[in-house]
mmCIF file of C-alpha atoms in Angstrom:
data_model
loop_
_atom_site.group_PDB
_atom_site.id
_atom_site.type_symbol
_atom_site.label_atom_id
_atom_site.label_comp_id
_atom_site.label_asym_id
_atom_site.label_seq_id
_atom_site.Cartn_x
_atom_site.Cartn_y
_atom_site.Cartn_z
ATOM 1 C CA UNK A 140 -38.562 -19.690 25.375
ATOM 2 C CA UNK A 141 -35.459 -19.175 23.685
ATOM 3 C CA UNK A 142 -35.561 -19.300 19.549
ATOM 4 C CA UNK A 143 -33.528 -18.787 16.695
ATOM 5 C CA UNK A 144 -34.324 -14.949 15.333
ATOM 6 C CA UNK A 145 -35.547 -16.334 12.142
ATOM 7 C CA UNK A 146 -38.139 -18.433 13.768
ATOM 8 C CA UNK A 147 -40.635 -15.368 14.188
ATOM 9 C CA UNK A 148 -44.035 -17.491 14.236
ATOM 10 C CA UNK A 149 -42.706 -18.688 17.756
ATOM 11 C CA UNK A 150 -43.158 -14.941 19.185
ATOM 12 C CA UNK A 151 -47.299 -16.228 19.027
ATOM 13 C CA UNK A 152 -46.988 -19.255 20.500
ATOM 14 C CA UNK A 153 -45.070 -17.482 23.548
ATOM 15 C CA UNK A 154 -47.413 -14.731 23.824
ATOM 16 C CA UNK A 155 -50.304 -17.404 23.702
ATOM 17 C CA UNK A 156 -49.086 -18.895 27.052
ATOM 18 C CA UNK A 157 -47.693 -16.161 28.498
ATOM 19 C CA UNK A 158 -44.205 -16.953 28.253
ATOM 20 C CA UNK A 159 -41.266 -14.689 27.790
ATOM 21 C CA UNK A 160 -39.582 -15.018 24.304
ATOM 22 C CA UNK A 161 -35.662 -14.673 23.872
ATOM 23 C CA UNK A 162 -34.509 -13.974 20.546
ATOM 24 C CA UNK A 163 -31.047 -15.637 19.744
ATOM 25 C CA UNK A 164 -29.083 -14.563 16.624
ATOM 26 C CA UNK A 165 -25.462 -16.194 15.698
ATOM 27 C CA UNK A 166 -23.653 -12.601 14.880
ATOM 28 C CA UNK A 167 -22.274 -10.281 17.039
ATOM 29 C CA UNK A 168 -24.139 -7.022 18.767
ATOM 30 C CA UNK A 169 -22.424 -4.877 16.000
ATOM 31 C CA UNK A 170 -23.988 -6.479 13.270
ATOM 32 C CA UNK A 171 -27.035 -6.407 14.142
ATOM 33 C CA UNK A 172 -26.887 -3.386 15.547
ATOM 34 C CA UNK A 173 -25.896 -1.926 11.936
ATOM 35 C CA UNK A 174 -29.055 -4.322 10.827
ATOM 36 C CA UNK A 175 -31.326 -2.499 13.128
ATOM 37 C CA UNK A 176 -30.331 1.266 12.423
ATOM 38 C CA UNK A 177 -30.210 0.952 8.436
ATOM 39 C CA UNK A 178 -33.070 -1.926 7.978
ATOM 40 C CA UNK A 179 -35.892 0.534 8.184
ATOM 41 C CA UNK A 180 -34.155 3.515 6.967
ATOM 42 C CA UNK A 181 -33.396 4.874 3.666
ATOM 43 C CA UNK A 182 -29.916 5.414 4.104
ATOM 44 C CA UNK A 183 -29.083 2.951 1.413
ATOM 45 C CA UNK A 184 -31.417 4.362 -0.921
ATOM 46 C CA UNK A 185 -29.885 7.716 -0.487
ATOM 47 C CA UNK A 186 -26.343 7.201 -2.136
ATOM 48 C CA UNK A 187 -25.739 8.315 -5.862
ATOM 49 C CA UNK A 188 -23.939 5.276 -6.867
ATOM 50 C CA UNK A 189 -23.054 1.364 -5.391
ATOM 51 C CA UNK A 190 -19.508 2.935 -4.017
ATOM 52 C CA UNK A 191 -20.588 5.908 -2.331
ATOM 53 C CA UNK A 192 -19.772 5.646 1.131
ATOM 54 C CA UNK A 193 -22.618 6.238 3.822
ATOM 55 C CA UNK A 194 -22.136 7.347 7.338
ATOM 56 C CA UNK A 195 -23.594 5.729 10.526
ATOM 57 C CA UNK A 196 -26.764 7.637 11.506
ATOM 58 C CA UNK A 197 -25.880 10.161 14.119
ATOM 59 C CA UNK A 198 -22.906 10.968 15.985
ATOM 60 C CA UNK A 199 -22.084 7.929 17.741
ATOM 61 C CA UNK A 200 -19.737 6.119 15.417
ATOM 62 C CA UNK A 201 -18.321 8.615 13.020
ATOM 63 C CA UNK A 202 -15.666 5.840 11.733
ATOM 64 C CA UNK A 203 -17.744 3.227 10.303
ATOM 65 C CA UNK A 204 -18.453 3.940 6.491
ATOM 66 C CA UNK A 205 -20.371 1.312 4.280
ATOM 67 C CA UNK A 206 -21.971 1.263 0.852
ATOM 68 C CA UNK A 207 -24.786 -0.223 -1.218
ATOM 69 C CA UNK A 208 -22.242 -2.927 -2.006
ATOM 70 C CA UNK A 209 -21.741 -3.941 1.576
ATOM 71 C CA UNK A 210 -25.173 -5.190 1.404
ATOM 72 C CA UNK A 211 -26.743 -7.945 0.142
ATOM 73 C CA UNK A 212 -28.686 -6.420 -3.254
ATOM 74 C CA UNK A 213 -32.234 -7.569 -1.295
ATOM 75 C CA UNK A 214 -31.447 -5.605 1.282
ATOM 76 C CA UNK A 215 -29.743 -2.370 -0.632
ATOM 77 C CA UNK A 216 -32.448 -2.857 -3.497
ATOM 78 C CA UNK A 217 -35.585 -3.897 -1.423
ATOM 79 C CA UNK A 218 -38.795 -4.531 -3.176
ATOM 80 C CA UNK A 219 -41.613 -4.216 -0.554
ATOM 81 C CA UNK A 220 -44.411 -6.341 -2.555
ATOM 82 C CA UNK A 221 -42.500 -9.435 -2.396
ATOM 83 C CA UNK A 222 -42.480 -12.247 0.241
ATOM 84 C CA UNK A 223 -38.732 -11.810 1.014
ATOM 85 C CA UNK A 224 -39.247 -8.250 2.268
ATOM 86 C CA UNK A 225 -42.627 -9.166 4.472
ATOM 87 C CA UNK A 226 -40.366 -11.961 6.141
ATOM 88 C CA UNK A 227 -37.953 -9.143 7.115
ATOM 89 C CA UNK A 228 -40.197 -7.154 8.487
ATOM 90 C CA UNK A 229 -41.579 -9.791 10.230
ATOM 91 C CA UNK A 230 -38.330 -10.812 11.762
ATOM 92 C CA UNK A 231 -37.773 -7.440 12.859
ATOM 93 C CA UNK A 232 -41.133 -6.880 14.270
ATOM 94 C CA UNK A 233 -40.535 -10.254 16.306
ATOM 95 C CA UNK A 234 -37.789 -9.482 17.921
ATOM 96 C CA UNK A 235 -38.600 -5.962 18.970
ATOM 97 C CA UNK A 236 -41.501 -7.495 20.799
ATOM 98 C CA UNK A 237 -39.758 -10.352 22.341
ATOM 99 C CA UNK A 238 -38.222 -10.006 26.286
ATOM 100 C CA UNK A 239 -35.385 -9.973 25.256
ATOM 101 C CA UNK A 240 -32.151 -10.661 23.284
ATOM 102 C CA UNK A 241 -29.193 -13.255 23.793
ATOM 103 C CA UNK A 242 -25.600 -12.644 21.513
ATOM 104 C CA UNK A 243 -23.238 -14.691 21.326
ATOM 105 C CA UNK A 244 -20.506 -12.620 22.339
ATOM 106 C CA UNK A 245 -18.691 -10.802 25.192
ATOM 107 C CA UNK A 246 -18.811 -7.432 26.807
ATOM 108 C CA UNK A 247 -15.257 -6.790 26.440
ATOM 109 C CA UNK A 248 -15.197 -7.266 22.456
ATOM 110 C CA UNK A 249 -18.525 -5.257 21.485
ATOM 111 C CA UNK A 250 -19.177 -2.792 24.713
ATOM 112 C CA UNK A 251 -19.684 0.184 23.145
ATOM 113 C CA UNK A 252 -22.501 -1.280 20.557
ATOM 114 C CA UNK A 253 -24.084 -3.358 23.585
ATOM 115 C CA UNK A 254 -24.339 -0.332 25.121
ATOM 116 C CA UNK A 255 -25.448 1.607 22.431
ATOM 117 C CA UNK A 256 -28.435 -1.194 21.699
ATOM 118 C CA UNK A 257 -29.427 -1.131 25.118
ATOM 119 C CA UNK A 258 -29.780 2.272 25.301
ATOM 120 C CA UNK A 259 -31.639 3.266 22.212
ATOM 121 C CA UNK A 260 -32.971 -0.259 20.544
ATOM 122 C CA UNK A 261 -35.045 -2.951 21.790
ATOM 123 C CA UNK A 262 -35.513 -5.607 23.765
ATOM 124 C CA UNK A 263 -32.550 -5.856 25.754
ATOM 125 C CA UNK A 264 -29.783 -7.342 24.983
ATOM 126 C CA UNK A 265 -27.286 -9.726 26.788
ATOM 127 C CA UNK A 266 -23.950 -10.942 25.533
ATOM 128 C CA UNK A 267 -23.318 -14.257 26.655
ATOM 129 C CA UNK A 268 -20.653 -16.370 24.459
ATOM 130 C CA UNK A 269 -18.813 -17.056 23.088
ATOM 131 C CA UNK A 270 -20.668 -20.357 23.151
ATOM 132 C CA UNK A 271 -18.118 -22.209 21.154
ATOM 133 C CA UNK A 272 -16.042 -22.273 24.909
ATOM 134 C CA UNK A 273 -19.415 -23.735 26.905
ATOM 135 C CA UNK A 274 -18.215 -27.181 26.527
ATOM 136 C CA UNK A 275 -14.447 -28.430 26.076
ATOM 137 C CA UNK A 276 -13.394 -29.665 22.426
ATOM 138 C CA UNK A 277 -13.765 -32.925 21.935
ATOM 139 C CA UNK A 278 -10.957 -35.527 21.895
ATOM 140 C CA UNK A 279 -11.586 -38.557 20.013
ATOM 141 C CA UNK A 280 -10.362 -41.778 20.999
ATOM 142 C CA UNK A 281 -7.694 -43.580 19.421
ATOM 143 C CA UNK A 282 -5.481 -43.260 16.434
ATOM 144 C CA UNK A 283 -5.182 -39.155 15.383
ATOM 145 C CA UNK A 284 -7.079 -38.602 12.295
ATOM 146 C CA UNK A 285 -4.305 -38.390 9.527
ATOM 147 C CA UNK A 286 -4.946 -34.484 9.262
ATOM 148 C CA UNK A 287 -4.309 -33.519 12.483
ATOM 149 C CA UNK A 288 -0.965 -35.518 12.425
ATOM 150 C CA UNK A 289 -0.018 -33.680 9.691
ATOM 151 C CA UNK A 290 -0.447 -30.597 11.449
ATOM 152 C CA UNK A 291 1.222 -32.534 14.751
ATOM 153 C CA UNK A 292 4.522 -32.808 12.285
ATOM 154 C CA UNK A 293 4.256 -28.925 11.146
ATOM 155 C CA UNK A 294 4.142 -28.096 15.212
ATOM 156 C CA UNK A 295 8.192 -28.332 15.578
ATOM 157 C CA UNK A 296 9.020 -27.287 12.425
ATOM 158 C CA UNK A 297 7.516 -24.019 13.051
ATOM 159 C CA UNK A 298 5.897 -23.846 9.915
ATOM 160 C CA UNK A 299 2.290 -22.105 10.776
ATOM 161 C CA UNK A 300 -1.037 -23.654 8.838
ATOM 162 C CA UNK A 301 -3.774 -21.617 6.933
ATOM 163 C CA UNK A 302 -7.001 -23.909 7.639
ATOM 164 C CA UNK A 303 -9.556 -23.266 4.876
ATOM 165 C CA UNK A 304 -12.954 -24.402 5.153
ATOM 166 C CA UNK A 305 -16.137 -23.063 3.114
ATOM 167 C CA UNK A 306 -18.589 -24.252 5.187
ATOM 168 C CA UNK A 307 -21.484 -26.736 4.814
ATOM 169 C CA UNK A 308 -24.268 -24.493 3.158
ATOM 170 C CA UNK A 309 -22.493 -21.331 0.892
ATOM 171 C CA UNK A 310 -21.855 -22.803 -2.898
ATOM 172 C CA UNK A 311 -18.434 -22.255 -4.164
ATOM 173 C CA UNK A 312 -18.240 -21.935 -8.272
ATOM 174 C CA UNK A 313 -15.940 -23.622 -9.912
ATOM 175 C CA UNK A 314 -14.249 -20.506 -10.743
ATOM 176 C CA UNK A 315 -13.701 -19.377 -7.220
ATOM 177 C CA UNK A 316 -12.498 -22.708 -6.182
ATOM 178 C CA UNK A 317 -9.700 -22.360 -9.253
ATOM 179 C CA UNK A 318 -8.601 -18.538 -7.947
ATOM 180 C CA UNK A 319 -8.203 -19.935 -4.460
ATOM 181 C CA UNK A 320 -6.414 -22.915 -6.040
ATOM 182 C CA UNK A 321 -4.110 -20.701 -7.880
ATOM 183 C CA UNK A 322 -3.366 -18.409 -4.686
ATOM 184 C CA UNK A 323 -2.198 -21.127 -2.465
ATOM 185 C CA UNK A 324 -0.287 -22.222 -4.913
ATOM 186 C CA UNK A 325 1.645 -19.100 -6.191
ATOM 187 C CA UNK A 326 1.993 -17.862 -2.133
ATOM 188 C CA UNK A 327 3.739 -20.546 -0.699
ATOM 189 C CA UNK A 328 2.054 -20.936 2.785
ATOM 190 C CA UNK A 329 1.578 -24.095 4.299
ATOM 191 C CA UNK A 330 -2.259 -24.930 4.331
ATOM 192 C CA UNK A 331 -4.875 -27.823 5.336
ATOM 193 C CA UNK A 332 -7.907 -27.241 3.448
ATOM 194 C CA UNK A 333 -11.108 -28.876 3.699
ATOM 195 C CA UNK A 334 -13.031 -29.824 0.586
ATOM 196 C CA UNK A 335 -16.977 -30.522 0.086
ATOM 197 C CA UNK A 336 -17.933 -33.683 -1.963
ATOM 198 C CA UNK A 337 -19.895 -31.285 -4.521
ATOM 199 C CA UNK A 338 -17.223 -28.450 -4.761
ATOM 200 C CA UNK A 339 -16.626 -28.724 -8.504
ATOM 201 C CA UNK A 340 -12.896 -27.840 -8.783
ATOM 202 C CA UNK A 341 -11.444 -30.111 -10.704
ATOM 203 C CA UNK A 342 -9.357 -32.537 -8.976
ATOM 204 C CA UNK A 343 -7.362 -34.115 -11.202
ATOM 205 C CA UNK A 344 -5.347 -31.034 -12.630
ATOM 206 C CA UNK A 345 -2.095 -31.707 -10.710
ATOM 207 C CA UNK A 346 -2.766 -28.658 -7.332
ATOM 208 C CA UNK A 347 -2.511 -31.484 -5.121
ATOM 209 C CA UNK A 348 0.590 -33.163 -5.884
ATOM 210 C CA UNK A 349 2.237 -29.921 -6.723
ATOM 211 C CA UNK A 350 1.611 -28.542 -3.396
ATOM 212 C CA UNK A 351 2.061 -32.221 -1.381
ATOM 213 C CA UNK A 352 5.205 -30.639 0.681
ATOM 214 C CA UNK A 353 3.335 -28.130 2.101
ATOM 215 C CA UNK A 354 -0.440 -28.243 1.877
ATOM 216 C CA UNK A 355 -3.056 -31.366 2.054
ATOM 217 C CA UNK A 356 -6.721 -31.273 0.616
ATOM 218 C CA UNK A 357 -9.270 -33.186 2.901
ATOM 219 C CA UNK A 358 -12.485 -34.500 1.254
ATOM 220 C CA UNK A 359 -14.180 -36.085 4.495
ATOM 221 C CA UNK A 360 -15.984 -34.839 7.780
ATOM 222 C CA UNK A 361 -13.704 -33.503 10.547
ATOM 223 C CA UNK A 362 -13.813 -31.822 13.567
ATOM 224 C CA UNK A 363 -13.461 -28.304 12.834
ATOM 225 C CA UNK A 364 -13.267 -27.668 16.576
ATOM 226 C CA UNK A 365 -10.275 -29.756 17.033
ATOM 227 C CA UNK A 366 -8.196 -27.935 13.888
ATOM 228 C CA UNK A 367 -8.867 -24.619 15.355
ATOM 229 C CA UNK A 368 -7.964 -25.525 18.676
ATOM 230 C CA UNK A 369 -4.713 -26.747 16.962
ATOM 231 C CA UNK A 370 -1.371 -24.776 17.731
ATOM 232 C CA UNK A 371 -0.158 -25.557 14.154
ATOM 233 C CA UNK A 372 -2.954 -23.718 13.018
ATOM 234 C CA UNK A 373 -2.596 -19.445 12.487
ATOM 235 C CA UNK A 374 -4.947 -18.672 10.064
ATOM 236 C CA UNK A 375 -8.795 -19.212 8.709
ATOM 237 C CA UNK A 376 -9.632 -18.510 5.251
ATOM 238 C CA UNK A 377 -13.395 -19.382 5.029
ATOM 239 C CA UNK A 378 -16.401 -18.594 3.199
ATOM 240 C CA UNK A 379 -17.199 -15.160 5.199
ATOM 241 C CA UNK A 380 -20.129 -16.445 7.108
ATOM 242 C CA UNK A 381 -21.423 -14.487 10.067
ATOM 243 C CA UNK A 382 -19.074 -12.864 12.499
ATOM 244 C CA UNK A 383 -16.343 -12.646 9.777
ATOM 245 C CA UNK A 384 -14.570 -10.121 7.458
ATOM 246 C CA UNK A 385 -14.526 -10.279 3.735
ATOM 247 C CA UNK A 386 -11.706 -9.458 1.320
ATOM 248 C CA UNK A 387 -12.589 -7.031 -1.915
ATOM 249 C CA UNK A 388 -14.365 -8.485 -4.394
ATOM 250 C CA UNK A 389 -13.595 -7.366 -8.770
ATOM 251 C CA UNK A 390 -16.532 -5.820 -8.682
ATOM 252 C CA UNK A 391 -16.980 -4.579 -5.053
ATOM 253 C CA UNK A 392 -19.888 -6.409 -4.391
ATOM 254 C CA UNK A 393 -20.526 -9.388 -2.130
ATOM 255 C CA UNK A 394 -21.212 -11.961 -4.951
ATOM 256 C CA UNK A 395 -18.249 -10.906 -6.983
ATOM 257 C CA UNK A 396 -15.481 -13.064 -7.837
ATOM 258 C CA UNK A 397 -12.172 -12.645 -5.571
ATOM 259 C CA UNK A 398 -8.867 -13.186 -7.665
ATOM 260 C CA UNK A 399 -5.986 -15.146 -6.945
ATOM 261 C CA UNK A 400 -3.996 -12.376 -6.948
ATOM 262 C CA UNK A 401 -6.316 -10.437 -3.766
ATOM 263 C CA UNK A 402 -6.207 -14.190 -2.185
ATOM 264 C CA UNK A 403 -2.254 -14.543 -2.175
ATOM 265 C CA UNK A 404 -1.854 -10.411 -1.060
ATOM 266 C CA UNK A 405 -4.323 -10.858 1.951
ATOM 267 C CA UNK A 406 -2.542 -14.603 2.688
ATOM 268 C CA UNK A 407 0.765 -14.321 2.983
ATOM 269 C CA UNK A 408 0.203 -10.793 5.025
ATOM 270 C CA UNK A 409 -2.041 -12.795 7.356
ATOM 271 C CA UNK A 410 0.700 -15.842 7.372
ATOM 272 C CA UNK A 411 4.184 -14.330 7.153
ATOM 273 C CA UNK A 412 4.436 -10.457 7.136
ATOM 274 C CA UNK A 413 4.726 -8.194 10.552
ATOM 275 C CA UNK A 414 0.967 -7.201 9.983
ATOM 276 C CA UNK A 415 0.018 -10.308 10.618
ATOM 277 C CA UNK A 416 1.863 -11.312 13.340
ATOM 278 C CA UNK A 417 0.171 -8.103 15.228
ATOM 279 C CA UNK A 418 -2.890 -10.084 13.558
ATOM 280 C CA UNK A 419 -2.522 -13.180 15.552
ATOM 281 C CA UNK A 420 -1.125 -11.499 18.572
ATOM 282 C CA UNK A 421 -4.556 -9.579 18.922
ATOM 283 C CA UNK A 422 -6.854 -12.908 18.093
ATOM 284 C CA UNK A 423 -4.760 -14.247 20.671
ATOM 285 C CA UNK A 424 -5.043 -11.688 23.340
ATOM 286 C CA UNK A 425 -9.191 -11.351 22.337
ATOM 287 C CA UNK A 426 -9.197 -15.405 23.404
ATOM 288 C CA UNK A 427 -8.014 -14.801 26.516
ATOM 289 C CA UNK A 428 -10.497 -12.178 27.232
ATOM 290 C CA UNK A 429 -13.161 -14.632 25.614
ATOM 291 C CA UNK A 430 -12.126 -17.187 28.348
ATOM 292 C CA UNK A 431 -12.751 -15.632 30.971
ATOM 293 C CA UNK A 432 -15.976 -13.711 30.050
ATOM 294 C CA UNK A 433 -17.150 -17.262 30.124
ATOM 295 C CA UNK A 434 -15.513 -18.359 33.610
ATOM 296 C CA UNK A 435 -17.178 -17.837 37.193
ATOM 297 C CA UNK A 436 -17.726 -14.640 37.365
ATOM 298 C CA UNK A 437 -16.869 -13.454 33.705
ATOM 299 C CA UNK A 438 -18.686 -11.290 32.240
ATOM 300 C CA UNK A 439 -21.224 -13.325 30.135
ATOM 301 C CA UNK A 440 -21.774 -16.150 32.747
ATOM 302 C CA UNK A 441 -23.073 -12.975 34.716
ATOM 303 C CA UNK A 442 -25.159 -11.326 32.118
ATOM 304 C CA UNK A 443 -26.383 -15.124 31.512
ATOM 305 C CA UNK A 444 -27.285 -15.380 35.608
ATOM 306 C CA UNK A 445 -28.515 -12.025 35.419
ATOM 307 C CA UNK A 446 -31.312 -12.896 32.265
ATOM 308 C CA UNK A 447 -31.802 -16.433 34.790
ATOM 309 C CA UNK A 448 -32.249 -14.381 37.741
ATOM 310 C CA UNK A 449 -34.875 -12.081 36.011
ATOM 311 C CA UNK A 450 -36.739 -14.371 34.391
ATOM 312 C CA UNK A 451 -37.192 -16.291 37.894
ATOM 313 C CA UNK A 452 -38.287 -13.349 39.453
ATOM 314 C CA UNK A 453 -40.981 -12.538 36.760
ATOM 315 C CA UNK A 454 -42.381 -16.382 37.139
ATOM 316 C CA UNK A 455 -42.188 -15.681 40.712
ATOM 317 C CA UNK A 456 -44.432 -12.367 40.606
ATOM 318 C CA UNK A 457 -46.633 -14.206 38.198
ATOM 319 C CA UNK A 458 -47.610 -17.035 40.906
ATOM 320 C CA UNK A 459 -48.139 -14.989 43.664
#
């Protein structure tokens, strides 16, 4: 049985019949590594103020700092009576009792905190994505959807894209939407950015013609797949979901506002300084390394035959 981490009723149901759970979470080893070592500790409770940074338990990673801040203020300010707490202790207590644990990532990105899991956390975990590459991106049939034409007419011009999506769940305020407005704007990149029907920037202020040479606003569905895929494309600005990094905030903490001016710095480094350019190099290089983790004989199609191979022997022990 294989079920979303949240889902922690489903931990009774397989112990009912006797059938081996596996946990599935959409980050990445470190993440919930970090999850897993502060969660039931009071490191967070420990610092004097929101800023004060806090070191990794132990001497394993003496380079990774974080703060109260970091944290959602649930987790960094727990109270223990309500239900919000129970259901993260339930979570937790799920998945330390399940068989095991499947991440959607590779060996060669996260080895040292795969290792470090499977050495002093439980249940074991596998790395066995990224998913996104099971299945080739889909090609629609047809005339090319307007946007990615556009992009198909920025390809030979060499003029690289920042796609921006916020995703399908997180609300965007209205005064977020006008800093990011205001960013692309004053920094010049080109841009395709994707735009829910209840975003409530205002649309009718002028951003869209003003920036018609260089960036287009889309307000339908699309096939994020197929924009990422796209070589016009050298940049994501997004909503900082899981398995992403987050520029600063006014106030330092997640739900802060981020200003146009932090949006246009962190931009047009990602878009058109050196640092960036080492930026995409790396992504580029990681890729690679992502492709063939998921190949014959990568490195997550064998951890994924391994957990297969396991799981058949158990059953097989069982019968007999």
């Amino acid at each position: 049985m294989i079920t979303d981490g949240f889902l922690h009723w489903t931990l009774d149901s397989a112990q009912k019949f006797s059938i081996p759970r596996l946990v599935f979470y959409g980050t990445g080893i470190y993440a919930t590594t970090l999850v897993q070592v502060v969660g039931p500790t009071s490191l967070l409770q420990r610092g004097k103020s929101d800023t004060e940074e806090i070191s990794f338990p132990g001497d394993d990673f003496p380079w990774i700092k974080f703060t109260r801040n970091d944290f959602d203020p649930k987790i960094a300010y727990p109270e223990r009576d309500t239900e919000y707490f129970q259901l993260v202790l339930e979570h937790g207590r799920a998945t330390m009792h399940s068989y095991g644990l499947l991440v959607n990532s590779f060996y060669e990105l996260e080895s040292i905190f795969l290792d470090y899991w499977n050495k002093k956390c439980v249940p074991r975990a596998w790395s066995i994505g990224p998913l996104c590459l099971a299945a080739q991106p889909s090609k629609a049939a047809g005339q090319k959807p307007s946007w990615i034409q556009w992009l198909d007419e920025k390809l030979p011009q060499k003029n690289p894209v920042l796609y921006i999506s916020f995703g399908s769940q997180a609300e965007i305020s209205k005064e977020q939407l006008e800093e990011v407005k205001i960013a692309l704007e004053k920094s010049g990149v080109n841009f395709l950015w994707i735009v829910r029907g209840n975003d409530q920037s205002d649309s009718s202020d002028g951003f869209e013609n003003r920036v018609k040479d260089r960036g287009i606003v889309v307000k339908e569905w699309i096939d994020q797949r197929q924009i990422l895929d796209h070589k016009s494309v050298q940049g994501f600005l997004s909503h900082c979901g899981w398995n992403s990094t987050r520029v600063k905030t006014c106030d330092g903490t997640l739900n802060g506002l981020v200003k146009w001016e932090t949006l246009k710095m962190a931009v047009k480094e990602l878009m058109e300084e050196e640092s960036g350019k080492e930026v995409r190099k790396n992504a580029k290089e990681v890729g690679e390394i992502a492709i063939k983790a998921m190949e014959e004989g990568g490195s997550s199609r064998s951890s994924l035959s391994q957990v297969m191979n396991e799981l058949s022997d158990l059953q097989a022990k069982r019968i007999a």
